[in-house]
Amino acid sequence: MEREERYRPQAIEPKWQKMWQDERMYFVQAREDKPKFYALVMFPYPSGDLHMGHMRNYTIGDVVVRFQAMRGYNVMNPMGWDSFGLPAENAAIKDGVHPAQRTPDNIARMKDQLYKMGLVYDWDREVASMSPDYYKWTQWMFLLMYRRGLAYRKKAAVWWCPNDKTVLANEQVVDGHCERCGAEVIKKDLVQWFWRITEYADRLLDDLDALDEWPDRVRTMQRNWIGRSTGAEIQFPVEGHDAVIRTFTTRPDTLFGATFLVLAPEHPLVDEITTPEQREAVRAYVDQARRQSDIERLSTEKEKTGVHTGAYAINPMTGTRIPVWIADYVLVTYGTGAIQAVPGGDERDYDFALKYGLPIITVVEPPASRVASAGPNNTDPSIAPVYKQGHDVPVYTSYEGTMVNSGPLDGMAPQDAKQAIIQLLEAEGKGRATTTYRLRDWLISRQRYWGAPIPIVYCANCGEVPVPEEMLPVVLPLDVEFKPGGESPLARLESFVNTTCPNCGGPAKRETDTMDTFVDSSWYFLRYCDPHNEEIPFSPDLANYWMPVDQYTGGVEHAILHLMYSRFLTKVVADAGLVNVQEPFRRLFTQGMITKDGAKMSKSKGNVVPVDFMVETKGADTARLFSLFIGPPDEDAEWSDQGADGMFRFLNRVWRLFEGNVMVVDETGAERDLGDYSPSDRDLLRKVHLTIRKVTNDLERFHFNTSVSAIMELSNAMQSYREAHGPETAAYSIAATNLLLLMAPMSPHITEELWHRSGGQGSVHMQPWPEFNEELAAAEVITLVIQVNGKLRDKIEVPADVSEDEATTLALASPKVQQFLDGGTPRHVRYVPGRLVNIVV
RNA sequence: GCCGGAGUGGCGUAAUGGCAGCCGCGCUCGACUUAAAAUCGAGUGGGGAAACCCGUGCGGGUUCGAAUCCCGCCUCCGGCACCA
């Protein structure tokens, strides 16, 4: 290599990018002679420009791909575009450029940026959700759902974003605000399309247990979101009416303590049972509840309020007449929208009972030990009974204790009483065991333009008719006025709306809502397996070969929405026999954000570090390596231009390690006897093999920051060796070869360049991953730490195979130890082989 | 309130029962240079002249030995939250 030539990434990176692309190095087919590895990074929304925050994600994915390919896997690494969605439509409204025009431009720009970062994809598998070739099959998925009874239309109170002028799924509402634009959402009664994800709630929950290569955080979030609780539904007849109020409770054992019922203000029976005397008060309360924003209403700080309907219900076990109230702390959307209030066993009911003077009965007597250990100042009713406002009956919510005042349940433990009362209720037809979920059905219709049309027509004769498969796709028309106005812009396009019924041929109207873009992204990983199939969404054989995704990488912000919808769709597709995996993503990695000036990079904040800038000034390898080195990849990290400069300096040092006549070797292991190496050769080879072990383990476990630091240590060792012995030794060649191989997945260009310059055959990326050699890594001399009373006092060099007796004798002979022994004898000596001697005096 | 996760030099971090601070940033000094940049070298937790002492959010505990394990707090981040 020319001595004077400097490292100029701009001169070498494009050359190798072109080579990887021209040689189709990462384009793959299903084959049986190699194990498969499906690597996937969440496909991006094509907003146009990528910054280093995005690049951390794609770099991680690329390292996985190149690493697993070197390890001999048949690696599929596809890329595509989540190209339907609101931002393009909103931009179109603002400046008149049609999304169908703008989006391909954005895709081209982003593709170029991915290319310049040296990211390698199988571009033959590229998909874009906006393409009719793709959304034809998204519509097919809708029909599959419809056929299986999982797609239905109903009028419901749904979340509406007044800014984006569309409905939102429950999952897209965060703290009462639109997940996308941040506007406060409101409730509207609308007829909408839903997918019955609740039917899969149990499977979605139970199968989480088997996803042991997912972060616990994500699994916990999904568990919370599904929110399964088991209990009982109990029927309370209303006095003087045919109506029966059904309540849901997780504590049916406390039924004998139910002294009133509470309905949500929106409960359908409210009007029917309210007495004339209470009509005015009830109406006022309902109005007031409706006017409140959900944020106000759901505040736990607020004092509980309610009003008596005037009606009474009968406690089915005691026969007691108990009043029926309405209160806004009961939610119409959860359980049955009605509860049995047990003030003695529930703090909310207790507060409510105290405020309105309702009766309180103790049904669970706590063990004396609990009361004693909680002490007199306890304020937590889940620990011990609490007497609020000096009332003589306490509230106590724990399961521990004995049933009292509960007829046949008296003396039982609450857990046993729970089973017993359910049996009694079921025997008498007054209730049943049941399970409820926090999870709601997935609202998939949107009143917006830039999405896949829902393939349904409405016929005056036949009613709701699914568009037959052979007539797909229902093409999204381009000549549309996309100003939103509360209904889909498609509704104003008569040429789209008016059609004929596929059933009877009579006049019909098309559904004008489009699908939530999360539908598009819930199955794209299946399409990648067989992206050009024109007959079916994907061939089951190919999907069965590639699925599941072995490594899925993306942002934790998708922990609930995208990841749960994808799991749901995969299960439905599996139930239909199209693929034989129940879970789409075997291993999940959620990477942290890169911040700049303490905030997420965004154009509006002006704190982005653009890809083009990084590539032009320091090169793709520096950008890649620094984004891996910046910190643990699952945590957020702050971008530092100075840190990136440091990484550029490191690559310059690596470059200079190859100055002079440095040759890489084909066999990366030792091809000579250990005895032929000098002691400093052996030291270098030891470092090489320790680094092979460290980097291999770290890349498997996604500890990229520590692999980079291990590689830096190796390069420092090579630098020292080179100064003493020059670069033309066998040991140095072996070190140089392994340095390039270990760095190749992370900094692919410089390694490819140096590999070729140093006589390497073929691409560095097609070489086998280096093997760790235990023998070469073994040390002949080790440093033994000597502690006195657990504190470091001395270090001695000893042969690696030193015996305990020898080590102990050497340690006791240390002058430092003698000083601390002060003439006495040690009380105790502990030897940890190969590590330390601890002397207790 | 409940459930997770995290608190270590000036900064990003490393060490998950055995040498606290690897690697890097920054900083200081030195070499090269007319000079600067680049590069290279030395140093860099605090105190102390040194021996040594102190030090991983706070308080206790287990252990020969604790950043790491246990108990009790504090702070920050994320999720859920009047969910019956």
XYZ file of N, CA, C and O in Angstrom, chain A residues 238-397:
640
model
N -83.837 -5.568 38.860
C -84.236 -4.241 39.305
C -85.662 -4.321 39.823
O -86.543 -4.863 39.155
N -85.857 -3.797 41.010
C -87.160 -3.860 41.651
C -88.201 -3.121 40.799
O -87.964 -1.972 40.389
N -89.286 -3.797 40.481
C -90.363 -3.163 39.739
C -90.112 -3.037 38.254
O -90.823 -2.323 37.545
N -89.102 -3.698 37.735
C -88.799 -3.664 36.296
C -88.475 -5.066 35.820
O -88.118 -5.937 36.611
N -88.545 -5.271 34.487
C -88.046 -6.523 33.930
C -86.527 -6.487 33.826
O -85.898 -7.518 33.667
N -85.998 -5.279 33.874
C -84.581 -5.104 33.623
C -83.740 -5.837 34.662
O -84.112 -5.932 35.837
N -82.599 -6.352 34.183
C -81.620 -6.977 35.069
C -80.300 -6.252 34.846
O -79.891 -6.043 33.707
N -79.663 -5.826 35.929
C -78.361 -5.176 35.794
C -77.282 -6.227 35.947
O -77.257 -6.968 36.935
N -76.427 -6.304 34.934
C -75.318 -7.254 34.994
C -74.070 -6.486 35.417
O -73.735 -5.447 34.853
N -73.405 -6.998 36.435
C -72.175 -6.336 36.878
C -71.005 -7.274 36.641
O -71.179 -8.488 36.566
N -69.808 -6.680 36.515
C -68.597 -7.502 36.468
C -67.765 -7.200 37.699
O -67.613 -6.043 38.094
N -67.250 -8.262 38.320
C -66.361 -8.068 39.468
C -65.272 -9.132 39.488
O -65.501 -10.258 39.049
N -64.099 -8.757 39.977
C -63.046 -9.758 40.191
C -63.155 -10.316 41.608
O -62.427 -11.222 41.965
N -64.061 -9.731 42.408
C -64.204 -10.169 43.801
C -65.629 -10.627 44.105
O -66.282 -10.076 45.015
N -66.106 -11.661 43.384
C -67.470 -12.129 43.699
C -67.594 -12.631 45.128
O -68.700 -12.659 45.677
N -66.480 -12.972 45.741
C -66.510 -13.434 47.133
C -67.066 -12.370 48.073
O -67.545 -12.680 49.153
N -67.014 -11.100 47.663
C -67.489 -10.023 48.550
C -68.945 -9.652 48.296
O -69.423 -8.625 48.778
N -69.649 -10.500 47.519
C -71.022 -10.154 47.119
C -71.942 -9.818 48.307
O -72.799 -8.948 48.207
N -71.737 -10.497 49.436
C -72.604 -10.225 50.604
C -72.375 -8.820 51.157
O -73.176 -8.320 51.936
N -71.282 -8.195 50.753
C -71.016 -6.829 51.202
C -71.423 -5.783 50.181
O -71.154 -4.591 50.364
N -72.084 -6.214 49.074
C -72.513 -5.254 48.045
C -73.725 -4.492 48.556
O -74.808 -5.045 48.677
N -73.565 -3.211 48.869
C -74.653 -2.444 49.477
C -75.288 -1.444 48.521
O -76.239 -0.771 48.865
N -74.720 -1.317 47.326
C -75.368 -0.536 46.261
C -74.739 -0.906 44.928
O -73.739 -1.624 44.883
N -75.404 -0.484 43.839
C -74.849 -0.698 42.511
C -74.502 0.658 41.920
O -75.114 1.668 42.257
N -73.508 0.680 41.042
C -73.192 1.923 40.323
C -73.150 1.624 38.837
O -72.470 0.698 38.398
N -73.903 2.422 38.066
C -73.862 2.323 36.610
C -73.048 3.485 36.068
O -73.021 4.576 36.646
N -72.410 3.246 34.925
C -71.794 4.362 34.212
C -72.903 5.289 33.725
O -74.002 4.824 33.423
N -72.644 6.588 33.642
C -73.692 7.521 33.215
C -74.250 7.175 31.827
O -75.408 7.464 31.532
N -73.438 6.566 30.979
C -73.869 6.214 29.616
C -74.549 4.852 29.555
O -74.885 4.369 28.470
N -74.709 4.175 30.690
C -75.260 2.815 30.676
C -76.663 2.820 30.059
O -77.482 3.672 30.390
N -76.956 1.862 29.169
C -78.236 1.881 28.435
C -79.473 1.756 29.323
O -80.560 2.137 28.887
N -79.344 1.250 30.539
C -80.538 1.083 31.382
C -80.883 2.330 32.191
O -81.925 2.372 32.837
N -80.007 3.341 32.148
C -80.196 4.493 33.034
C -81.566 5.141 32.844
O -82.313 5.343 33.806
N -81.913 5.413 31.581
C -83.199 6.073 31.314
C -84.372 5.241 31.822
O -85.296 5.760 32.448
N -84.292 3.945 31.547
C -85.406 3.057 31.848
C -85.697 2.964 33.344
O -86.855 2.956 33.761
N -84.652 2.912 34.154
C -84.905 2.647 35.570
C -85.010 3.892 36.428
O -85.451 3.825 37.570
N -84.603 5.035 35.890
C -84.633 6.252 36.698
C -86.079 6.607 37.063
O -86.967 6.601 36.207
N -86.306 6.910 38.343
C -87.659 7.262 38.791
C -87.956 8.711 38.429
O -87.035 9.507 38.268
N -89.237 9.036 38.299
C -89.608 10.415 37.920
C -89.006 11.466 38.845
O -88.540 12.506 38.375
N -88.961 11.170 40.172
C -88.436 12.160 41.126
C -86.969 12.470 40.848
O -86.500 13.581 41.107
N -86.233 11.457 40.363
C -84.792 11.632 40.190
C -84.412 12.034 38.770
O -83.249 12.287 38.459
N -85.418 12.064 37.851
C -85.128 12.266 36.431
C -84.285 13.520 36.184
O -83.297 13.493 35.457
N -84.674 14.605 36.825
C -83.986 15.881 36.614
C -82.511 15.793 37.033
O -81.609 16.137 36.283
N -82.305 15.278 38.241
C -80.940 15.191 38.787
C -80.083 14.278 37.940
O -78.917 14.564 37.656
N -80.652 13.150 37.504
C -79.907 12.187 36.703
C -79.532 12.812 35.364
O -78.388 12.708 34.908
N -80.509 13.487 34.738
C -80.239 14.097 33.441
C -79.108 15.124 33.565
O -78.193 15.166 32.752
N -79.167 15.922 34.603
C -78.136 16.954 34.806
C -76.764 16.307 34.968
O -75.766 16.763 34.410
N -76.742 15.203 35.733
C -75.460 14.548 35.980
C -74.891 13.933 34.697
O -73.697 14.058 34.398
N -75.762 13.290 33.911
C -75.326 12.671 32.662
C -74.778 13.741 31.715
O -73.724 13.561 31.095
N -75.497 14.863 31.625
C -75.040 15.959 30.752
C -73.663 16.445 31.159
O -72.784 16.644 30.331
N -73.510 16.623 32.457
C -72.247 17.136 32.970
C -71.112 16.148 32.709
O -70.014 16.534 32.318
N -71.406 14.856 32.853
C -70.381 13.837 32.597
C -69.975 13.862 31.133
O -68.810 13.703 30.784
N -70.964 14.075 30.265
C -70.678 14.056 28.838
C -69.834 15.269 28.449
O -68.981 15.186 27.573
N -70.069 16.379 29.098
C -69.350 17.607 28.741
C -67.878 17.555 29.132
O -67.048 18.205 28.512
N -67.603 16.804 30.183
C -66.212 16.756 30.636
C -65.325 16.089 29.611
O -65.730 15.136 28.951
N -64.112 16.544 29.502
C -63.170 15.827 28.659
C -62.800 14.543 29.380
O -62.918 14.433 30.602
N -62.350 13.576 28.602
C -61.976 12.305 29.226
C -60.805 12.480 30.173
O -60.639 11.726 31.120
N -59.966 13.465 29.880
C -58.820 13.692 30.754
C -59.294 14.127 32.130
O -58.849 13.609 33.152
N -60.236 15.069 32.164
C -60.791 15.512 33.453
C -61.466 14.350 34.147
O -61.253 14.077 35.322
N -62.269 13.634 33.377
C -63.108 12.619 33.969
C -62.292 11.468 34.544
O -62.655 10.893 35.568
N -61.184 11.142 33.875
C -60.428 9.980 34.325
C -59.381 10.321 35.375
O -58.644 9.457 35.810
N -59.373 11.572 35.785
C -58.404 11.944 36.809
C -58.711 11.241 38.120
O -59.830 11.284 38.620
N -57.701 10.573 38.676
C -57.921 9.866 39.934
C -57.920 10.827 41.112
O -58.278 10.468 42.218
N -57.479 12.050 40.861
C -57.420 13.044 41.937
C -58.814 13.501 42.353
O -59.064 13.858 43.494
N -59.694 13.498 41.364
C -61.001 14.112 41.536
C -61.835 13.395 42.590
O -61.812 12.172 42.682
N -62.580 14.166 43.358
C -63.487 13.547 44.324
C -64.629 12.866 43.589
O -65.107 13.360 42.561
N -65.023 11.708 44.103
C -66.061 10.958 43.402
C -67.415 11.626 43.561
O -67.761 12.123 44.629
N -68.179 11.626 42.471
C -69.526 12.191 42.522
C -70.475 11.180 41.917
O -70.059 10.282 41.191
N -71.753 11.331 42.208
C -72.737 10.434 41.627
C -74.120 10.887 42.022
O -74.278 11.876 42.754
N -75.125 10.173 41.502
C -76.487 10.534 41.850
C -77.341 9.265 41.856
O -77.099 8.337 41.075
N -78.296 9.225 42.774
C -79.178 8.062 42.897
C -80.208 8.098 41.777
O -80.771 9.137 41.489
N -80.413 6.932 41.119
C -81.424 6.892 40.047
C -82.837 6.806 40.627
O -83.818 6.904 39.899
N -82.914 6.559 41.928
C -84.219 6.343 42.547
C -84.605 4.874 42.523
O -85.493 4.443 43.251
N -83.909 4.098 41.682
C -84.264 2.682 41.550
C -83.545 1.836 42.595
O -82.539 2.275 43.165
N -84.082 0.623 42.813
C -83.448 -0.338 43.711
C -83.288 -1.677 43.010
O -84.110 -2.054 42.175
N -82.193 -2.342 43.327
C -81.971 -3.687 42.799
C -81.934 -4.660 43.963
O -81.885 -4.241 45.119
N -82.031 -5.941 43.642
C -82.033 -6.966 44.687
C -80.700 -7.707 44.655
O -80.305 -8.231 43.620
N -79.998 -7.728 45.792
C -78.778 -8.517 45.896
C -79.169 -9.986 45.759
O -79.938 -10.486 46.586
N -78.696 -10.674 44.732
C -79.204 -12.024 44.441
C -78.879 -13.039 45.529
O -79.550 -14.069 45.599
N -77.922 -12.796 46.366
C -77.615 -13.747 47.424
C -78.358 -13.420 48.710
O -78.872 -14.295 49.381
N -78.430 -12.150 49.067
C -79.038 -11.793 50.356
C -80.499 -11.429 50.214
O -81.222 -11.411 51.204
N -80.914 -11.089 48.978
C -82.280 -10.629 48.788
C -82.477 -9.199 49.254
O -83.581 -8.661 49.209
N -81.421 -8.543 49.702
C -81.525 -7.172 50.205
C -81.794 -6.206 49.067
O -81.310 -6.374 47.960
N -82.552 -5.168 49.386
C -82.871 -4.097 48.455
C -81.721 -3.099 48.513
O -81.424 -2.549 49.576
N -81.050 -2.860 47.394
C -79.923 -1.926 47.421
C -80.106 -0.861 46.347
O -80.612 -1.145 45.260
N -79.736 0.381 46.641
C -79.971 1.471 45.693
C -79.060 1.392 44.472
O -77.953 0.889 44.555
N -79.567 1.885 43.349
C -78.788 1.929 42.108
C -78.398 3.372 41.831
O -79.259 4.244 41.683
N -77.100 3.631 41.783
C -76.591 4.978 41.531
C -75.942 5.039 40.155
O -75.652 4.022 39.553
N -75.733 6.256 39.684
C -74.819 6.426 38.556
C -73.653 7.301 39.036
O -73.826 8.172 39.889
N -72.466 7.002 38.472
C -71.291 7.790 38.841
C -70.275 7.672 37.712
O -70.194 6.641 37.037
N -69.524 8.755 37.527
C -68.612 8.736 36.382
C -67.294 8.020 36.683
O -66.436 7.941 35.824
N -67.167 7.468 37.892
C -65.964 6.658 38.084
C -66.150 5.250 37.532
O -65.193 4.483 37.452
N -67.358 4.952 37.113
C -67.592 3.683 36.425
C -67.603 3.947 34.925
O -68.238 4.883 34.449
N -66.854 3.133 34.196
C -66.655 3.353 32.760
C -67.543 2.425 31.956
O -67.567 1.227 32.198
N -68.246 3.002 30.991
C -69.158 2.188 30.196
C -68.391 1.225 29.290
O -68.906 0.194 28.869
N -67.122 1.544 29.041
C -66.344 0.738 28.091
C -65.681 -0.469 28.730
O -65.094 -1.282 28.034
N -65.736 -0.585 30.026
C -65.039 -1.706 30.657
C -66.027 -2.618 31.343
O -66.985 -2.155 31.972
N -65.784 -3.916 31.268
C -66.672 -4.884 31.918
C -68.073 -4.758 31.347
O -68.251 -4.735 30.128
N -69.045 -4.633 32.222
C -70.424 -4.491 31.755
C -70.917 -3.050 31.908
O -72.086 -2.768 31.672
N -70.035 -2.160 32.331
C -70.445 -0.771 32.530
C -71.218 -0.578 33.819
O -71.823 0.473 34.034
N -71.209 -1.599 34.659
C -71.922 -1.519 35.941
C -71.143 -2.327 36.969
O -70.548 -3.334 36.630
N -71.161 -1.846 38.208
C -70.431 -2.579 39.242
C -71.305 -2.813 40.465
O -72.250 -2.066 40.729
N -70.967 -3.886 41.187
C -71.507 -4.045 42.537
C -70.544 -3.273 43.445
O -69.341 -3.481 43.384
N -71.078 -2.347 44.225
C -70.205 -1.571 45.101
C -70.124 -2.249 46.462
O -71.142 -2.504 47.100
N -68.876 -2.564 46.862
C -68.638 -3.206 48.157
C -67.742 -2.279 48.962
O -66.523 -2.397 48.923
N -68.327 -1.336 49.674
C -67.501 -0.323 50.336
C -66.541 -0.912 51.366
O -65.460 -0.359 51.570
N -66.901 -2.049 51.963
C -65.996 -2.657 52.940
C -64.778 -3.305 52.297
O -63.825 -3.638 52.980
N -64.824 -3.473 50.957
C -63.736 -4.196 50.313
C -63.122 -3.477 49.132
O -62.337 -4.059 48.395
N -63.500 -2.220 48.925
C -62.947 -1.475 47.801
C -62.867 -0.002 48.182
O -63.858 0.593 48.599
N -61.681 0.571 48.048
C -61.477 1.923 48.546
C -62.336 2.958 47.815
O -62.825 3.906 48.417
N -62.509 2.771 46.495
C -63.322 3.746 45.752
C -64.767 3.709 46.220
O -65.410 4.732 46.446
N -65.287 2.470 46.371
C -66.663 2.317 46.827
C -66.813 2.866 48.249
O -67.849 3.445 48.603
N -65.767 2.687 49.034
C -65.779 3.160 50.431
C -65.891 4.685 50.466
O -66.738 5.248 51.168
N -65.041 5.347 49.663
C -65.081 6.813 49.613
C -66.464 7.297 49.183
O -67.001 8.269 49.710
N -67.006 6.591 48.179
C -68.318 6.972 47.654
C -69.391 6.775 48.726
O -70.252 7.633 48.934
N -69.312 5.663 49.436
C -70.303 5.362 50.479
C -70.230 6.381 51.613
O -71.258 6.829 52.128
N -68.989 6.771 51.975
C -68.841 7.761 53.044
C -69.474 9.080 52.626
O -70.194 9.716 53.389
N -69.211 9.464 51.376
C -69.703 10.758 50.916
C -71.227 10.793 50.886
O -71.853 11.800 51.223
N -71.872 9.689 50.469
C -73.323 9.706 50.281
C -74.067 8.938 51.373
O -75.257 8.665 51.240
N -73.350 8.559 52.439
C -74.009 7.930 53.581
C -74.605 6.570 53.276
O -75.667 6.222 53.782
N -73.939 5.790 52.417
C -74.444 4.461 52.080
C -73.867 3.435 53.052
O -72.791 3.649 53.613
N -74.583 2.309 53.265
C -74.141 1.351 54.271
C -72.833 0.628 53.908
O -72.546 0.408 52.729
N -72.065 0.302 54.936
C -70.786 -0.371 54.760
C -70.788 -1.631 55.611
O -71.115 -1.575 56.800
N -70.449 -2.771 54.990
C -70.436 -4.044 55.716
C -69.056 -4.672 55.554
O -68.501 -4.662 54.465
N -68.538 -5.224 56.654
C -67.270 -5.958 56.571
C -67.557 -7.388 56.157
O -68.393 -8.057 56.766
N -66.897 -7.852 55.109
C -67.073 -9.254 54.710
C -65.783 -10.060 54.796
O -65.814 -11.278 54.727
N -64.630 -9.374 54.860
C -63.369 -10.105 55.057
C -62.717 -9.606 56.340
O -62.448 -8.419 56.478
N -62.515 -10.547 57.259
C -61.871 -10.233 58.530
C -60.373 -10.503 58.376
O -59.983 -11.617 58.045
N -59.517 -9.499 58.572
C -58.079 -9.722 58.355
C -57.476 -10.575 59.460
O -57.995 -10.581 60.570
N -56.362 -11.281 59.150
C -55.650 -11.994 60.218
C -55.085 -10.974 61.206
O -54.645 -9.894 60.784
N -55.085 -11.302 62.483
C -54.626 -10.357 63.514
C -53.188 -9.912 63.261
O -52.814 -8.763 63.505
N -52.377 -10.834 62.708
C -50.965 -10.528 62.498
C -50.798 -9.348 61.525
O -49.933 -8.495 61.688
N -51.668 -9.303 60.518
C -51.608 -8.214 59.552
C -51.895 -6.863 60.221
O -51.210 -5.878 59.961
N -52.930 -6.861 61.017
C -53.318 -5.626 61.692
C -52.180 -5.151 62.584
O -51.813 -3.973 62.587
N -51.588 -6.112 63.303
C -50.504 -5.769 64.231
C -49.306 -5.214 63.482
O -48.755 -4.169 63.841
N -48.897 -5.909 62.398
C -47.670 -5.486 61.733
C -47.867 -4.180 60.957
O -46.917 -3.431 60.751
N -49.104 -3.902 60.545
C -49.339 -2.650 59.812
C -49.277 -1.446 60.738
O -48.951 -0.347 60.310
N -49.585 -1.648 62.002
C -49.524 -0.547 62.957
C -50.717 0.384 62.846
O -51.518 0.280 61.901
N -50.814 1.323 63.785
C -51.995 2.181 63.872
C -52.035 3.274 62.793
O -53.077 3.831 62.517
N -50.893 3.561 62.173
C -50.867 4.682 61.224
C -51.009 4.241 59.772
O -50.793 5.025 58.855
N -51.369 2.982 59.578
C -51.512 2.473 58.229
C -52.619 3.199 57.470
O -53.703 3.429 57.988
N -52.328 3.563 56.214
C -53.365 4.205 55.400
C -53.644 3.410 54.137
O -54.347 3.872 53.257
N -53.044 2.201 54.061
C -53.209 1.425 52.836
C -54.148 0.247 53.093
O -53.799 -0.710 53.785
N -55.368 0.299 52.557
C -56.354 -0.753 52.835
C -56.001 -2.108 52.227
O -56.636 -3.099 52.543
N -54.968 -2.145 51.366
C -54.571 -3.458 50.851
C -53.639 -4.154 51.835
O -53.306 -5.321 51.669
N -53.216 -3.427 52.896
C -52.348 -4.015 53.916
C -53.151 -4.390 55.161
O -53.042 -5.504 55.667
N -53.958 -3.460 55.629
C -54.750 -3.701 56.839
C -55.961 -2.767 56.808
O -55.964 -1.790 56.057
N -56.976 -3.054 57.615
C -58.193 -2.222 57.605
C -57.907 -0.748 57.893
O -57.065 -0.427 58.729
N -58.575 0.135 57.172
C -58.412 1.572 57.361
C -59.781 2.172 57.696
O -60.771 1.891 57.017
N -59.810 2.957 58.778
C -61.041 3.644 59.193
C -60.940 5.090 58.756
O -60.187 5.862 59.343
N -61.665 5.448 57.713
C -61.583 6.846 57.264
C -62.682 7.673 57.924
O -63.767 7.163 58.184
N -62.412 8.927 58.119
C -63.363 9.896 58.687
C -64.018 9.359 59.949
O -65.203 9.609 60.206
N -63.264 8.564 60.718
C -63.767 8.055 61.983
C -64.940 7.091 61.865
O -65.624 6.796 62.841
N -65.204 6.601 60.661
C -66.320 5.656 60.511
C -66.001 4.367 61.273
O -64.838 3.966 61.341
N -67.033 3.712 61.812
C -66.742 2.557 62.661
C -66.592 1.251 61.883
O -66.254 0.227 62.455
N -66.842 1.259 60.571
C -66.562 0.075 59.760
C -65.439 0.447 58.781
O -65.512 1.471 58.108
N -64.397 -0.390 58.726
C -63.237 -0.031 57.911
C -63.353 -0.528 56.472
O -64.259 -1.286 56.131
N -62.387 -0.106 55.646
C -62.218 -0.684 54.321
C -60.960 -1.553 54.363
O -59.952 -1.165 54.950
N -61.058 -2.748 53.756
C -59.940 -3.683 53.756
C -60.009 -4.459 52.444
O -60.993 -5.148 52.172
N -58.978 -4.338 51.601
C -59.091 -4.844 50.231
C -58.247 -6.083 49.943
O -58.263 -6.581 48.826
